Structures are given as C-alpha cells and as structure tokens.
C-alpha positions in Angstrom: 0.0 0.0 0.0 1.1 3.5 -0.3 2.9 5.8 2.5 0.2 7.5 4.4 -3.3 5.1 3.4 -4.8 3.4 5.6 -5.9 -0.1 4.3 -9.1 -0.6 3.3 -12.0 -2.3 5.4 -14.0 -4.9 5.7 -17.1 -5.0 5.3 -18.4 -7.6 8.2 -21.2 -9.8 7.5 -23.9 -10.2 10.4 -24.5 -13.7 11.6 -27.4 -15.5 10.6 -29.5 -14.9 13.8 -29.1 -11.2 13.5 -29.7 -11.2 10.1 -33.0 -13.8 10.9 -34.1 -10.8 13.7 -33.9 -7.8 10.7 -35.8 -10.1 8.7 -38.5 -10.6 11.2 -38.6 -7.0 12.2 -39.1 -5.5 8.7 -42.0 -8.3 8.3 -45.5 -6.8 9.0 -46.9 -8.1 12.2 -50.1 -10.4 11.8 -52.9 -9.7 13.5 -55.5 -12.3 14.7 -59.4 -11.9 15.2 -59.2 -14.7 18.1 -56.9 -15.0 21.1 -55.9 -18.4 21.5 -57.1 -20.1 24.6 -54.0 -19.6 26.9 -54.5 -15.6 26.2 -58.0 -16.1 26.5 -57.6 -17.6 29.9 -55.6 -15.1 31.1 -58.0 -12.2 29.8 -61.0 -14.5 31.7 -58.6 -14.5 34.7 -57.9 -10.9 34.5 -61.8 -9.8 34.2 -62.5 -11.8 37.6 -59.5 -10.3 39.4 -60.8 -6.5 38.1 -64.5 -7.4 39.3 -62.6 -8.4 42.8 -61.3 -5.0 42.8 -64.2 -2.9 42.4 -66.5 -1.6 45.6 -69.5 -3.2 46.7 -72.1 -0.2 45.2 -70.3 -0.9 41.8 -70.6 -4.4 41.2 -74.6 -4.4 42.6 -75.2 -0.9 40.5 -73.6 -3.4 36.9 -75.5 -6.3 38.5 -79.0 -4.4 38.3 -78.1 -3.6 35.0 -77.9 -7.0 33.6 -81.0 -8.3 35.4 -82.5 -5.6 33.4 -80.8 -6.8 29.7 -81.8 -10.4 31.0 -85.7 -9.2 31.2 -84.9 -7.4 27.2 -83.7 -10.6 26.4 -86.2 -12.7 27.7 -89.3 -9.8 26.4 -88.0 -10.3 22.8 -87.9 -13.6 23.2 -91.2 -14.3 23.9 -92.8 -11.2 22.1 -91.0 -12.8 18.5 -91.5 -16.8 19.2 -95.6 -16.0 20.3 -96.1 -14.3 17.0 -95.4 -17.4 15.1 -97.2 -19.9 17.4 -99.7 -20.8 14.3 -96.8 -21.2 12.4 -95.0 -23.8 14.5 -98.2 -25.5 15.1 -97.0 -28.8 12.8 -93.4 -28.2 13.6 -93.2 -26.6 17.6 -89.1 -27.3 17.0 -89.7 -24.0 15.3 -91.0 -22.0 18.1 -88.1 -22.9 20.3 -85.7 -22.2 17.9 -87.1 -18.5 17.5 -87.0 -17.9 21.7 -83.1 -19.4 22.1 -82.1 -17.7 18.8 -82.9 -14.3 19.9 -82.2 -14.5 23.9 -78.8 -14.8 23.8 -79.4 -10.9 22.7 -79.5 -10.5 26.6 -76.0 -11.9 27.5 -74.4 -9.8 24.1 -75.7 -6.5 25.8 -74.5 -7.3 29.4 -70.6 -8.6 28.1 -70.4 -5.6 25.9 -71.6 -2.9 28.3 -69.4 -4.6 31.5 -72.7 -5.7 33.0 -72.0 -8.3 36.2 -74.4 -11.6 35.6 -74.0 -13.8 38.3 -73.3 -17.3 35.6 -70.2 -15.4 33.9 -69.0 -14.1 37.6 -69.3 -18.0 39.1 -66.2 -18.7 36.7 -64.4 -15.6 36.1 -63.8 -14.7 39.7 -62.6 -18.7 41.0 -60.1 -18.3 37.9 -59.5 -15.3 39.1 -58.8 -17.0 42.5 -57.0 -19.9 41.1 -54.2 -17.8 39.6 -53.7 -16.1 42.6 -54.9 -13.0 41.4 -57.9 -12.5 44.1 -58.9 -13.7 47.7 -61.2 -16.6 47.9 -63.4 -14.5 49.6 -64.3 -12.9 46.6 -66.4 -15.8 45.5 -69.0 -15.7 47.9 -69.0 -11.9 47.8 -69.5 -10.9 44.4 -71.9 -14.1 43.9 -74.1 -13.0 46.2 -73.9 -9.1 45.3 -74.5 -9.8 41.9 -77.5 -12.3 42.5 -79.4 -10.3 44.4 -78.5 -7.1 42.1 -79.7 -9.2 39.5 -82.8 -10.3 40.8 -83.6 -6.6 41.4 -83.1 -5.5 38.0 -85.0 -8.4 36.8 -87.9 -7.7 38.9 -87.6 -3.6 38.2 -88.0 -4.9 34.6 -91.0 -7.2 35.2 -92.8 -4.2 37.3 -92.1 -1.8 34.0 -93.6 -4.4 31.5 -96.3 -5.4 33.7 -97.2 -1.1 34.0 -97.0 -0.7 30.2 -99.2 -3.6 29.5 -96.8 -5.3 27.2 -97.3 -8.8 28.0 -100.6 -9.6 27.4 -102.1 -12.1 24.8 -100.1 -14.3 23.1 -97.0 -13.6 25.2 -98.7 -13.7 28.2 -99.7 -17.1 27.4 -96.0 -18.1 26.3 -94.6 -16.6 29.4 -97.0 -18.9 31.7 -96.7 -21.6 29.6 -92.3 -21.6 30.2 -93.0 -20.5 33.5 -94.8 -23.9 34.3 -92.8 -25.8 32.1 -89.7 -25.0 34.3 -91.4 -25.6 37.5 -92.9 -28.7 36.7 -89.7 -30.6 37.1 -88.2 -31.5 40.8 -85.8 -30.1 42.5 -82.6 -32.6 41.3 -83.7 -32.6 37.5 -83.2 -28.4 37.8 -80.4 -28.4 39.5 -78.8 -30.4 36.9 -79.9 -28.7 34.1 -79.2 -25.2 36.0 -75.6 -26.6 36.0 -75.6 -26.9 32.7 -77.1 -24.1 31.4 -74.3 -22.2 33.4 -71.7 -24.6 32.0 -72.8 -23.1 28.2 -72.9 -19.3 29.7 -69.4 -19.8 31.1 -68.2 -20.6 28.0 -70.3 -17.8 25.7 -68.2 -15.7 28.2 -65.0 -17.3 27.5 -65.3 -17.1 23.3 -66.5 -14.0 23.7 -63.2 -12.8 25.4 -61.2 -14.9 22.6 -63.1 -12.7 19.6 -61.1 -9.4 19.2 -63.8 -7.4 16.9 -67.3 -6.7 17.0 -69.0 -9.5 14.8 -67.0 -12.3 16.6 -68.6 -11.5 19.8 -71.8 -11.5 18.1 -71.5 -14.6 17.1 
C-alpha cells in the first residue's frame, strides 16, 4: 500500500440470527381476530381479578343492570316466538328455535356494556382465585352481590312491563306456559340442568373474550 493510506476495510457480514431478527422486524406483524385459549384464559382471569377490585355499590349498580338486559332478552324472546305460534303449530321445534335464537341478545348486551351476571362471575372470579390473582373471599362476595342485584333488575323490569301492558295475549300465554314448564320438574332434574345451562354461559363468556372485533362476539 502506499505511505500515508490506511488499508481498506472490511465490510463484516452479520451472523445469521441477526440477520433472521432484521428479517423478522421489517415483516409486518399479523394480526389475529381470536386469542388463542391460553390468552384467553388469562384475559378470563384478568376480568374476575378486576371485578374483585371494584367496591360493593359498583358491582350491585352493573348487576342491576344485567338483570334488566336479562328481562330485554327474555321480552324479545317471547314477544317474537308468540307471534309465530300458528306457524309452529305442525313443527313446535320452530317456536323454540325463535326464543333461544334471539335470547342470547340479553348476554351480548350485558358482556359488551361490562354488566355483572351472576353465571359469567361463578367462573371468572374462582379463575380469578386460582391464579392467585384474588382472595377466595371474593367468591362468595360478588356471587351473592350480583345475584341479588340481578334479581332486582329483573324484577324492576317485570314491574315496568307489567305497567305498560306489554305482556298480554299471546306472550302472556308463552310466558306462563315456560313458567310452568320449568317448574314442573323437581328439584334434582333443575339443579342439573341449571348446572348446565351455566356450564354453556361460562363458556359464551369465554369465546367471547377470545373474539377481538365486534362481529365475533356477536357470534
């Protein structure tokens, strides 16, 4: 080389994992619609250790707000599937299609407004407990808060309909009709079923904490 240059340099080539993390970082991120169930655990956790948090007047003012969106639920319900009772007179599968089809609407209005309903709080808040995120006396606590705040708003509901003379006729006659139908069976034979019905609310809750937009938790 000549007096006075310095010698070139070289250019160092990056090892293959740093080149692998440039790679990864220019590459868009992908988004998902749907948690997968580990995050969607931890999210179900998470809501039950928030609900432990909150003050008594809180969870019983939410819980009086989803005994009301239970009575919406349960009005359409019956005001839609009593319309088409002479339609479902050779096929009464239709009728009971119609009612669980559209009260569901009930359980879409209390998860998306942060309503307390004592069937998704039976599971959030024990997972809650389970990961160590809450006291076990939650459980008892905000069961029984949000049962009787439930029960209020329920019946709040019942006294409104019953003052605007909405369920009269046809839905009158489908309301008593249920009514006796699910106090016809004993005790052991609702309990069961009560379990179950739960069971399928828990996990309407869960899916619905897995969908990230608007039309999954619809659905």
């Amino acid at each position: 080389s000549r007096e006075g240059e310095s010698p070139p340099r070289l250019q160092q080539t990056p090892p293959p994992s740093a080149q692998s993390s440039t790679r990864r970082a220019s590459m868009p991120e992908v988004l998902s619609l749907c948690k997968g169930p580990k995050e969607a655990y931890e999210a179900f956790a998470d809501k039950g250790a928030e609900l432990s948090r909150k003050s008594t007047p809180k969870i019983f003012h939410q819980s009086v707000l989803a005994g009301v969106y239970i009575g919406f639920g349960g009005m359409l319900s019956l005001t839609v599937a009593a319309g088409i009772a002479d339609a479902s007179k050779d096929n009464p599968t239709l009728q009971s299609f119609v009612f669980a089809a559209l009260f569901p609407v009930n359980l879409l209005l209390i998860l998306l407004t942060g309503g307390v309903l004592i069937t998704g709080a039976s599971a959030t808040v024990p997972a809650a407990v389970l990961e160590k995120k809450a006291h076990w006396i939650s459980i008892p606590k905000i069961v029984a808060i949000s049962w009787v705040g439930n029960l209020v708003g329920a019946v709040i509901f019942a006294l409104l309909v019953h003052y605007c003379d909405m369920n009269t006729g046809a839905t009158a006659e489908l309301a008593k009709k249920t009514v006796i139908k699910k106090c016809s069976k004993d005790f052991m034979q609702t309990f069961i079923k009560g379990i179950g019905c739960n069971w399928l609310v828990c996990m309407a809750v869960f899916l619905c904490g897995q969908a990230q937009d608007m039309a999954g938790k619809m659905v």
